Short mmCIF file of C-alpha atoms and ligand atoms in Angstrom, two decimals:
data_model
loop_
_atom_site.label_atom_id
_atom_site.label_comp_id
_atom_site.label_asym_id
_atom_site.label_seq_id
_atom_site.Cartn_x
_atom_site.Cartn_y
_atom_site.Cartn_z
CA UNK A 1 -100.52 -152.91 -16.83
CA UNK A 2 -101.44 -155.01 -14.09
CA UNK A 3 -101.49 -158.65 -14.69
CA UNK A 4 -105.12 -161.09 -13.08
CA UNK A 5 -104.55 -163.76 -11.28
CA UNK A 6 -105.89 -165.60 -14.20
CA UNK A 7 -103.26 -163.68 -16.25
CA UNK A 8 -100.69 -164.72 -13.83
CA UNK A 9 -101.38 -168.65 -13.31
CA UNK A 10 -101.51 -168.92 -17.18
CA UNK A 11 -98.53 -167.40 -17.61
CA UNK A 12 -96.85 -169.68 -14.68
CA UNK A 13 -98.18 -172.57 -16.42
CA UNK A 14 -96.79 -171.57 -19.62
CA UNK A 15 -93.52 -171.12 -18.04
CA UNK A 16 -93.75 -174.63 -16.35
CA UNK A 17 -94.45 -176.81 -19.74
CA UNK A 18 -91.65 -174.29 -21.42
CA UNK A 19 -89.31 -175.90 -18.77
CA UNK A 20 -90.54 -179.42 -18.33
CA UNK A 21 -87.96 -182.39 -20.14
CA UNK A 22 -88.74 -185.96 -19.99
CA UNK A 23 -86.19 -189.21 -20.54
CA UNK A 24 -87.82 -192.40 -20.65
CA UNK A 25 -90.35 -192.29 -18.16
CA UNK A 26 -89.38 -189.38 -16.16
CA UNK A 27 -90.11 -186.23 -16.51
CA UNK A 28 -89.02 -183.20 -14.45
CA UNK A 29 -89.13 -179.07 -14.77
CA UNK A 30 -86.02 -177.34 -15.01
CA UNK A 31 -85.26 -173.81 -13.73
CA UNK A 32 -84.28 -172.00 -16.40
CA UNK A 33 -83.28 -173.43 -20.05
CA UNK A 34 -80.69 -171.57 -20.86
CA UNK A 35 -78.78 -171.36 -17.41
CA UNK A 36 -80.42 -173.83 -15.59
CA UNK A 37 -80.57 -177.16 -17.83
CA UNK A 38 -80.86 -179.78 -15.53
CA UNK A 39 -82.96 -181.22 -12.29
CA UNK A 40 -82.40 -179.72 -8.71
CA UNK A 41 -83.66 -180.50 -5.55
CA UNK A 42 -84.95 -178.09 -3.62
CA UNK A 43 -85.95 -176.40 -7.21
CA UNK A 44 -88.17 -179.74 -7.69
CA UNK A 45 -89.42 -179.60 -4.31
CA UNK A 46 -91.01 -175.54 -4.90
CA UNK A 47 -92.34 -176.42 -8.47
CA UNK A 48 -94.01 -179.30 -6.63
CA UNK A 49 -94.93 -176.75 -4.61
CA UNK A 50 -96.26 -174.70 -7.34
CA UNK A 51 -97.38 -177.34 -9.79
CA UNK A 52 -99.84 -178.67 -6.15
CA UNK A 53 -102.36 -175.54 -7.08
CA UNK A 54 -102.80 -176.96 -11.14
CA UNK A 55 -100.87 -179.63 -12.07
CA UNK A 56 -101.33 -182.89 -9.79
CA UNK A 57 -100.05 -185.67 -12.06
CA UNK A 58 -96.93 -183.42 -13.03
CA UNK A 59 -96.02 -182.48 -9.30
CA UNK A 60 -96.31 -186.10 -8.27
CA UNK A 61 -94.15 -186.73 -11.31
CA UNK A 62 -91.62 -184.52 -10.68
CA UNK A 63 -90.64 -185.78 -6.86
CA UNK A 64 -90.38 -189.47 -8.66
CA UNK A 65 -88.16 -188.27 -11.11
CA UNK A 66 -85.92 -186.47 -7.79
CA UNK A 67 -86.42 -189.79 -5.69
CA UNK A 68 -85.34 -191.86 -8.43
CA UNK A 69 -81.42 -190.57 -7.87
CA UNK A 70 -81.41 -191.25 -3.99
CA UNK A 71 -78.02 -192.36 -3.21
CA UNK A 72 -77.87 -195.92 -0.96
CA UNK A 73 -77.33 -193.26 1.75
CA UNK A 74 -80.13 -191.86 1.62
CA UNK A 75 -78.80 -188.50 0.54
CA UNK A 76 -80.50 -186.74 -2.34
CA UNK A 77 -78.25 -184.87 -5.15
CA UNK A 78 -78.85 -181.28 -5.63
CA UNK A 79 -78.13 -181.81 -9.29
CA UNK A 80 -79.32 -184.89 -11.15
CA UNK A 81 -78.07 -184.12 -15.24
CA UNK A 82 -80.41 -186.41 -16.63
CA UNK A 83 -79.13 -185.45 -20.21
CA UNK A 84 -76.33 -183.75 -21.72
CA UNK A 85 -77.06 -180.21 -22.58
CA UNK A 86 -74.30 -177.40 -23.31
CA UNK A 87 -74.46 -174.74 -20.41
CA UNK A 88 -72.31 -171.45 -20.04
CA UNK A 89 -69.12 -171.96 -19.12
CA UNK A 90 -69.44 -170.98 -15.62
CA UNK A 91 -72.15 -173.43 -14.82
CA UNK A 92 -69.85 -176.43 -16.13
CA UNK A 93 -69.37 -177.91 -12.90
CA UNK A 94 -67.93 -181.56 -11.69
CA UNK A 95 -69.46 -182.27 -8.63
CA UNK A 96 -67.39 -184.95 -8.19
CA UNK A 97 -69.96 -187.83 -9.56
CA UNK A 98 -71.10 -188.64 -13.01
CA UNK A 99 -74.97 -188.57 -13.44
CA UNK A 100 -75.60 -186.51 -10.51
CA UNK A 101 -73.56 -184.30 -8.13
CA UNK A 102 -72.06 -185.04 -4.92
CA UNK A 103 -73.82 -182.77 -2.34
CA UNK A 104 -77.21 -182.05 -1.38
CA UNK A 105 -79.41 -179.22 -0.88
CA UNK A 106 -82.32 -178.00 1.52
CA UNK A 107 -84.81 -181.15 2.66
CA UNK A 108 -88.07 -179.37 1.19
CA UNK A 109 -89.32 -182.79 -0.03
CA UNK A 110 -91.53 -183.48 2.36
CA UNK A 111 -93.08 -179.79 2.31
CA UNK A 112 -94.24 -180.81 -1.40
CA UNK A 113 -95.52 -183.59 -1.06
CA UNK A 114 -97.48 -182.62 2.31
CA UNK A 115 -98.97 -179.68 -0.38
CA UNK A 116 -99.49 -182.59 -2.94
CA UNK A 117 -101.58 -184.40 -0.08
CA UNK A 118 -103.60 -181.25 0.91
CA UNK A 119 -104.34 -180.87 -2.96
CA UNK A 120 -106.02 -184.65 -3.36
CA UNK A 121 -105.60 -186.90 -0.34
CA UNK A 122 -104.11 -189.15 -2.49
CA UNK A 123 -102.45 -191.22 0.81
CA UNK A 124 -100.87 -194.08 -1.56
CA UNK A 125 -98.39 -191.18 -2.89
CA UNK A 126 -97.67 -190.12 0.83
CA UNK A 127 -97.14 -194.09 1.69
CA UNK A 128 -94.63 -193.99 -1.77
CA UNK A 129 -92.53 -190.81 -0.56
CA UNK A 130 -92.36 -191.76 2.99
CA UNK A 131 -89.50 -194.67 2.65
CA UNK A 132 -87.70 -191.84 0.50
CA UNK A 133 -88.19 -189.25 3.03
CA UNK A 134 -87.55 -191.54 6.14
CA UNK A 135 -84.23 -192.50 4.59
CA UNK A 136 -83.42 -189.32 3.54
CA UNK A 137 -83.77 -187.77 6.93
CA UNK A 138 -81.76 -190.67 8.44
CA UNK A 139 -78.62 -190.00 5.92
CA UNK A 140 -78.64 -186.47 7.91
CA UNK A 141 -78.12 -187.73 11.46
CA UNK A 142 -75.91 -190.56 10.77
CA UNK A 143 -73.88 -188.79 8.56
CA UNK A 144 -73.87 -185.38 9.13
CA UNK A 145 -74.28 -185.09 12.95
CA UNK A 146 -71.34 -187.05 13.47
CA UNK A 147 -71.37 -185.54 17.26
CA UNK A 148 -75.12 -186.53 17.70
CA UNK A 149 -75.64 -182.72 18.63
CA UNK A 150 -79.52 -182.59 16.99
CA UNK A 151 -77.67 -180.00 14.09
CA UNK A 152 -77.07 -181.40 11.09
CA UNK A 153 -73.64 -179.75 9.05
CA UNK A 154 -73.38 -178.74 5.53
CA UNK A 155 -70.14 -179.50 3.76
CA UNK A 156 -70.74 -176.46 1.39
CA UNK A 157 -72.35 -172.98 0.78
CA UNK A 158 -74.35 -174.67 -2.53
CA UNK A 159 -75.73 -177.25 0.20
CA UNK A 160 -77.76 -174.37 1.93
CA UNK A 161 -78.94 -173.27 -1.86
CA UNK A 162 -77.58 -169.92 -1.38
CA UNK A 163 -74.20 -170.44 -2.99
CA UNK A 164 -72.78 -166.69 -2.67
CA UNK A 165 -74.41 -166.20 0.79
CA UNK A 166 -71.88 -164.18 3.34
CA UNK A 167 -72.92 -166.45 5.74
CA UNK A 168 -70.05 -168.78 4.83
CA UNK A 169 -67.55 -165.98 4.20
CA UNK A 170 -65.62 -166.86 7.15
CA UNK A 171 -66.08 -170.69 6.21
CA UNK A 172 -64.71 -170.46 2.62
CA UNK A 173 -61.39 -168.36 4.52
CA UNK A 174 -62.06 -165.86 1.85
CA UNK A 175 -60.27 -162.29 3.11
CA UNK A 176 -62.32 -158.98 3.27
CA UNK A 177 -62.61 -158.21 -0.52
CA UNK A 178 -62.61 -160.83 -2.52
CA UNK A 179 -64.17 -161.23 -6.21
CA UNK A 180 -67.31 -163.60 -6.91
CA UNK A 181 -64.86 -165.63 -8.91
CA UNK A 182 -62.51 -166.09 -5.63
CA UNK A 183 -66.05 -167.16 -4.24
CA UNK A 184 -66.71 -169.74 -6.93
CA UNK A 185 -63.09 -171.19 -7.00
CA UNK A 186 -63.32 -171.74 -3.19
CA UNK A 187 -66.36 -173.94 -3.47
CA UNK A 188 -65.04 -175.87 -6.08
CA UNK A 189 -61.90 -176.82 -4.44
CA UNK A 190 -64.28 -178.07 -1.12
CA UNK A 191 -65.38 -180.52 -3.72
CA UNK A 192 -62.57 -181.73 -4.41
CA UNK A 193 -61.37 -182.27 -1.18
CA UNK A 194 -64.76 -183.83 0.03
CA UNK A 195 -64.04 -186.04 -3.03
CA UNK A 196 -60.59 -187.16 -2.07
CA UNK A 197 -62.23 -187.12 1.74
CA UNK A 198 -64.41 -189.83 -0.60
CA UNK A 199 -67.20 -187.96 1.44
CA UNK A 200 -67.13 -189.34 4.61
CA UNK A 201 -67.64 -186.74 7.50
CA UNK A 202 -66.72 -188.58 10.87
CA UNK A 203 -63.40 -187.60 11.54
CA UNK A 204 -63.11 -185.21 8.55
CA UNK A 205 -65.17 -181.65 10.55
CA UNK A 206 -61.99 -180.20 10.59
CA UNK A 207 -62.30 -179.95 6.75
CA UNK A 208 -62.68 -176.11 6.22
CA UNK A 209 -66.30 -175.97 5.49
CA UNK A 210 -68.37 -177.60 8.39
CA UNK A 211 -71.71 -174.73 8.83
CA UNK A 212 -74.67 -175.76 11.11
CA UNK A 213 -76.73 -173.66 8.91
CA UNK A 214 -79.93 -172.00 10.26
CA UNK A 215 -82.18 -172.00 7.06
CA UNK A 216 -81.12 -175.99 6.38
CA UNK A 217 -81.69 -177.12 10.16
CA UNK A 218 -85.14 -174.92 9.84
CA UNK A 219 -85.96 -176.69 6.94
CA UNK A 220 -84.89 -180.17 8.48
CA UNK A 221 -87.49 -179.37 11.42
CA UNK A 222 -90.21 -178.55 9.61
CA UNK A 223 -89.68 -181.30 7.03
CA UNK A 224 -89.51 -183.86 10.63
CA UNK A 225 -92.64 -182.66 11.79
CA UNK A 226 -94.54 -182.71 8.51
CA UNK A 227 -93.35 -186.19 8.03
CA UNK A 228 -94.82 -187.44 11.57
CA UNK A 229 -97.87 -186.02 10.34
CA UNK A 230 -97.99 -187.65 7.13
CA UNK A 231 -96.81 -190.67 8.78
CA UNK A 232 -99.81 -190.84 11.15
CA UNK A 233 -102.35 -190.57 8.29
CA UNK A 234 -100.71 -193.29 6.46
CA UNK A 235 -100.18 -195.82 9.36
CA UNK A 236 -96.37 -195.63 9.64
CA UNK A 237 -96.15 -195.15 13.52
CA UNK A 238 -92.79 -195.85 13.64
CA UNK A 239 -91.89 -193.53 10.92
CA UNK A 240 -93.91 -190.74 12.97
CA UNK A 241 -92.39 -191.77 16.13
CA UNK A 242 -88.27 -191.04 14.58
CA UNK A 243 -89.46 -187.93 13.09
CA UNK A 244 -90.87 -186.57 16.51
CA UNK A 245 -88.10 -188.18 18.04
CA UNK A 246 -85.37 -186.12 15.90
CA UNK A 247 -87.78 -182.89 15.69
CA UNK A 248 -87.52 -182.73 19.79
CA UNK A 249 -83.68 -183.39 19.57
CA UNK A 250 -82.93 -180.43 16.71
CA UNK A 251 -85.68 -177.99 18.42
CA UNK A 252 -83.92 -178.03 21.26
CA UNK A 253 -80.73 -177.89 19.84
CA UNK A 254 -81.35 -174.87 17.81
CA UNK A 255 -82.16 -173.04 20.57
CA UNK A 256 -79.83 -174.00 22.73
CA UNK A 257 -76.76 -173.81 20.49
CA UNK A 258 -77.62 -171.14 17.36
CA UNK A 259 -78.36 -167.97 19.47
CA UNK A 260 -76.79 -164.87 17.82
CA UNK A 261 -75.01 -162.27 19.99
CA UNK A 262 -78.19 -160.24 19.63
CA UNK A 263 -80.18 -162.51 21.13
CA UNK A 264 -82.02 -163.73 17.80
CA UNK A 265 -80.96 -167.50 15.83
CA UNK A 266 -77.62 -167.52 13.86
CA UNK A 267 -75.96 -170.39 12.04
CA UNK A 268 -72.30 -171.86 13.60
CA UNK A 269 -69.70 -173.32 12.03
CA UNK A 270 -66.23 -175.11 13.15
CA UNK A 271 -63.13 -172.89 13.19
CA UNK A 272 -60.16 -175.56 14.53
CA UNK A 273 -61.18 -177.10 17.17
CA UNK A 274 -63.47 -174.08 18.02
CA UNK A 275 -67.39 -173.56 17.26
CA UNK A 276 -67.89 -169.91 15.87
CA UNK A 277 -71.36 -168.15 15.89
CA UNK A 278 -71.85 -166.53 12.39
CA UNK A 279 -73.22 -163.10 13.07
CA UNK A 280 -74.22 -162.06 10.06
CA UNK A 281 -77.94 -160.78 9.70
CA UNK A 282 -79.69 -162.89 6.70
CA UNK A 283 -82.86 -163.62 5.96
CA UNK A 284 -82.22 -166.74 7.57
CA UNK A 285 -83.12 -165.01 11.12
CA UNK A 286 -86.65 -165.38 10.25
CA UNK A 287 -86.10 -169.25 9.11
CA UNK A 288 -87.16 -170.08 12.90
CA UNK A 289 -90.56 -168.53 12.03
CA UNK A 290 -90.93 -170.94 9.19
CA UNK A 291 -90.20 -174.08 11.13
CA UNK A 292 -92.61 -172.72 14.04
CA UNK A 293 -89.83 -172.64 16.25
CA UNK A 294 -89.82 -168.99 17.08
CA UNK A 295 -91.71 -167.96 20.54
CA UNK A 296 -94.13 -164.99 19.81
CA UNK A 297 -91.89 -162.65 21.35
CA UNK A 298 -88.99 -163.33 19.13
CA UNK A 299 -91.96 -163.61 15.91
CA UNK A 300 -92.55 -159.87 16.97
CA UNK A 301 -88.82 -158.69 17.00
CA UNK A 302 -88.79 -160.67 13.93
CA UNK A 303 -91.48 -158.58 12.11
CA UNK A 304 -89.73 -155.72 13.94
CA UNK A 305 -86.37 -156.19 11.70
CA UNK A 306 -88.30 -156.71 8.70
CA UNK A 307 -90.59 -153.57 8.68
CA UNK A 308 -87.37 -151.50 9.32
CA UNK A 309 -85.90 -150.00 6.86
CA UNK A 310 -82.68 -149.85 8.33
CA UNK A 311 -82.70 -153.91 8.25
CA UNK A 312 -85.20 -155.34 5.83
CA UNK A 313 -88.23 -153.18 4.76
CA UNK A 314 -87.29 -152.61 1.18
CA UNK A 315 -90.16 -151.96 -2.22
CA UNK A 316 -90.29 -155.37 -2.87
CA UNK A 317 -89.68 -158.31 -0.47
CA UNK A 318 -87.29 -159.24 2.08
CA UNK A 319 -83.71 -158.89 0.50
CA UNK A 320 -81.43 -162.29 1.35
CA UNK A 321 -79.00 -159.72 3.53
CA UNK A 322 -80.17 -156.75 5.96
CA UNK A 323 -79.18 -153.42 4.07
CA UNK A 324 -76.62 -152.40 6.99
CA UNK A 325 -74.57 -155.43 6.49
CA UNK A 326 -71.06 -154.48 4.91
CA UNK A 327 -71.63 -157.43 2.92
CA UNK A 328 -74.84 -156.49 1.50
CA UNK A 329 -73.88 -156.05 -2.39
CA UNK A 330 -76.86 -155.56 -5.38
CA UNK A 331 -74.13 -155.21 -7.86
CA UNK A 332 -72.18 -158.36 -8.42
CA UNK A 333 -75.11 -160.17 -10.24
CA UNK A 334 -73.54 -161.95 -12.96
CA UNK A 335 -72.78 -164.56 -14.49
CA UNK A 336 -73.01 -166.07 -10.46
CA UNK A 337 -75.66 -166.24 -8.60
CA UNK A 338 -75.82 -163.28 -5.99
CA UNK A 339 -77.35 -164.42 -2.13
CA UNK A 340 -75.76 -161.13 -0.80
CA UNK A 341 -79.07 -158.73 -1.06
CA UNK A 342 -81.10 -159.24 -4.28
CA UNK A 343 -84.74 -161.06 -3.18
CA UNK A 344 -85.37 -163.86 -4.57
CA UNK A 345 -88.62 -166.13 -4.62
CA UNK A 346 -87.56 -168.76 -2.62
CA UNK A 347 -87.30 -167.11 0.73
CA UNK A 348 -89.59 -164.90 -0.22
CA UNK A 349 -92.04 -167.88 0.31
CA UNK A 350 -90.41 -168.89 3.06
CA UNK A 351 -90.66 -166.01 5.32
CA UNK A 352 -94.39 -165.63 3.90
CA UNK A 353 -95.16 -169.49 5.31
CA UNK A 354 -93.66 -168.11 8.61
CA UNK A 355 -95.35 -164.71 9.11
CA UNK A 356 -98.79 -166.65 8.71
CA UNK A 357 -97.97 -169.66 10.87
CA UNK A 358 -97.81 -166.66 13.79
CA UNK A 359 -100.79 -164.66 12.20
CA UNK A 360 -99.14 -161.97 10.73
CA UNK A 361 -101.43 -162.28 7.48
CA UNK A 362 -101.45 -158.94 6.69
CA UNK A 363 -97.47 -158.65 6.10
CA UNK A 364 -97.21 -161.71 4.44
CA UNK A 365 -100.11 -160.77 2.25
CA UNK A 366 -98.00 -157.81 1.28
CA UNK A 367 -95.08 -160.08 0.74
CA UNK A 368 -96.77 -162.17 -2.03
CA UNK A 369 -97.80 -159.06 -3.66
CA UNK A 370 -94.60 -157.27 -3.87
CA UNK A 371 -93.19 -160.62 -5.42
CA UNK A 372 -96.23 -160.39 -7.99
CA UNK A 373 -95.07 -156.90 -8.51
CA UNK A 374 -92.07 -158.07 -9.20
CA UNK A 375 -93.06 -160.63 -11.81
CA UNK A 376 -95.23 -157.82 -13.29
CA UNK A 377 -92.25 -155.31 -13.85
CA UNK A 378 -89.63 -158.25 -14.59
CA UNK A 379 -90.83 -161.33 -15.99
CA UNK A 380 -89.81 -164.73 -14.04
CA UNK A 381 -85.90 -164.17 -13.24
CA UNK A 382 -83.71 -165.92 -11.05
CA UNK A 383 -83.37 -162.28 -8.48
CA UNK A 384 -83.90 -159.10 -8.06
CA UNK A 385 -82.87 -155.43 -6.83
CA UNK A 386 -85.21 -154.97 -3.94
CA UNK A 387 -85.70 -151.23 -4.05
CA UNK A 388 -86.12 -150.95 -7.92
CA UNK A 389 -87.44 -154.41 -8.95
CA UNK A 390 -85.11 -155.12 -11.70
CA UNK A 391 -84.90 -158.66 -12.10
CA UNK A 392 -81.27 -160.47 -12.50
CA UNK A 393 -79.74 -163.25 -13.45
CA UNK A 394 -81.54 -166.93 -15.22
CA UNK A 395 -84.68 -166.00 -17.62
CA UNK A 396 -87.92 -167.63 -17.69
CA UNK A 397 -86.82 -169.19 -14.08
CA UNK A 398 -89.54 -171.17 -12.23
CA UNK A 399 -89.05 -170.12 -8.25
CA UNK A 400 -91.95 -167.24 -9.31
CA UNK A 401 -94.31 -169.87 -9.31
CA UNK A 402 -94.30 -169.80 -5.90
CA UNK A 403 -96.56 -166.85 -5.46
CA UNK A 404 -99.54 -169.52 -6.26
CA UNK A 405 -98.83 -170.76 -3.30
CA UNK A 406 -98.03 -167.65 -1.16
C1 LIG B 501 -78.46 -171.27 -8.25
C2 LIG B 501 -79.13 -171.03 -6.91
C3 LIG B 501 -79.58 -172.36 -6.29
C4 LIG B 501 -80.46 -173.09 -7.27
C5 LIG B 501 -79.76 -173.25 -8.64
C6 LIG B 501 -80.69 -173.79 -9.70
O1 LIG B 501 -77.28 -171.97 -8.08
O2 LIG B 501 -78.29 -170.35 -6.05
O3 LIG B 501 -80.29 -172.13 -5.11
O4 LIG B 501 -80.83 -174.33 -6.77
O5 LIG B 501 -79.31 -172.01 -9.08
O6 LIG B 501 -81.78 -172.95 -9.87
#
């Protein structure tokens, strides 16, 4: 049976008021209720996202609620537990602070409320955001570009979102064959060394996990340029002017410094005193597409490697790692979270935003279908198998919301 859209949206906005909590006089959407009990970031930022296409007053809502954590830094937790819920043992995690955790995650706030604007025009929420943005952006090269190379560092793997990702294999100093719980206990113990490191970076990259990640500097990029536009429509010139400022600097950078042995983008990280290209094929290669940084050229090899079989071309969606990476593993898929094949809807919107910023409408038209299709055959789960659509991990989890959007 094949759900309408009409079918769809209703059930995505059942979903959404399933999920939403409110203390005092915030209120927020949580992924998942029994997994997922509290407030994330860059899970805020796509049910913004979502919530933009028929929900205004909740999507506005729901950045306040995220804003209303911002550390004097600027930085934004990826975790704000805004009340005490019991969660499976696994997910019990300190993150080294009390009401919120330690670390951050992807800068997609501006992305949401840049959809928010398109939705209404509603410029005196763009002129609220902006100082949060602004400041936000500024915590990232003053304190995690200690070097002032235009890349911003992440301190660990749950900073890039994709916590199991084998992109920071080599980071986490985790052998050949190791077991997801290996994985987990790794992270944890960056945390506590960031904590005793009372999280200041200067001085501290030698710390084992310092990862220029593609997919975060993409997102910082895009999140610059969006702001400069939202800063120009609201009369904050000099706001506009840092953001261009900073886009030019990381653009460049990018380029200059995350080019993979194949020629295509790659993240880096620090290894000693040395700086180590991670050659690992994720989804992230097609992160440059999203942040309009890609040349058409490298757009077309780009759509090459994902209508290839032998790479990405799967049933349904681009899976997180290319199919001929000894890494790439469907089975591992609980109780963690697993970045090492499974799509999921996240960068399945992503790489959608990307392939129609260069035109390809027509693939990424068939991307937001086979994440419908996987809705249809699944229900709303945190990931799935991308050759037979069975859906993994968290139930009734938001990220599906996306495909209003896609
Ligand atoms: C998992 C995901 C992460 C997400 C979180 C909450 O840890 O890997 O990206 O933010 O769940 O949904």
């Amino acid at each position: 049976m094949s759900m309408t859209n009409g079918g769809l949206e209703h059930k995505i906005k059942h979903l959404y008021q399933q999920n939403r909590r409110t203390v005092g006089k915030y209120s927020y959407t949580i992924p998942s209720s029994k997994t997922y009990p509290y407030q994330w970031l860059w899970d805020s930022c796509f049910m913004a996202i979502t919530m933009s296409h028929f929900d205004i007053a909740q999507a506005k809502q729901e950045l306040r609620a995220l804003v209303s954590k911002q550390f004097e830094n600027g930085m934004i937790p990826h975790i704000i537990y805004w009340q005490h819920t019991d969660v499976p043992d696994h997910l019990k995690i300190a993150w080294g602070k009390r009401q919120t955790s330690s670390i951050t995650q992807p800068p997609l706030l501006a992305e949401a409320v840049g959809k928010i604007y398109a939705a209404d025009g509603d410029i005196k929420f763009v002129r609220e955001m902006l100082p949060h943005i602004h400041n936000f952006h500024r915590f990232f090269y003053r304190d995690r570009d200690p070097r002032k190379s235009g890349l911003i560092g992440i301190i660990n793997p749950d900073e890039s979102g994709e916590d199991t990702s084998p992109r920071f294999d080599q980071a986490l100093e985790l052998g050949p064959s190791w077991t997801l719980a290996e994985n987990y206990a790794a992270r944890m113990e960056l945390v506590e060394d960031w904590r005793e490191a009372r999280f200041v970076v200067r001085q501290r990259m030698d710390l084992k996990h310092w990862v220029r990640d593609l997919p975060f500097n993409c997102v910082l990029l895009e999140s610059l340029n969006i702001t400069a536009r939202l800063a120009g429509l609201a009369g904050e010139g000099h706001v506009a002017e840092w953001a261009l400022e900073h886009a030019e600097k990381t653009s460049q950078a990018i380029r200059e410094k995350m080019v993979a042995d194949d020629g295509l983008f790659c993240s880096t990280m620090n290894w000693g005193d040395k700086e180590l290209k991670i050659n690992i094929r994720t989804w992230a290669l097609f992160m440059p597409m999203y942040a309009g940084l890609a040349t058409h050229d490298e757009a077309n090899q780009m759509v090459g490697m994902m209508s290839d079989p032998d790479f990405f071309a799967t049933s349904y969606g681009v899976p997180t790692v290319s199919v001929d990476e000894p890494s790439f593993d469907l089975e591992n898929t609980w109780p963690w979270p697993n970045w090492r094949g499974p799509v999921w809807m996240g960068s399945n919107w992503m790489i959608a935003k990307g392939l129609r910023r260069y035109g390809y409408d027509e693939q990424a038209d068939q991307l937001r279908d086979q994440s419908i299709q996987l809705i249809e055959k699944s229900g709303f789960r945190e990931f799935y198998n991308p050759f037979s659509g069975e859906g993994y991990g968290a139930e009734g989890f938001t990220w599906g919301g996306l495909v209003l959007d896609m």
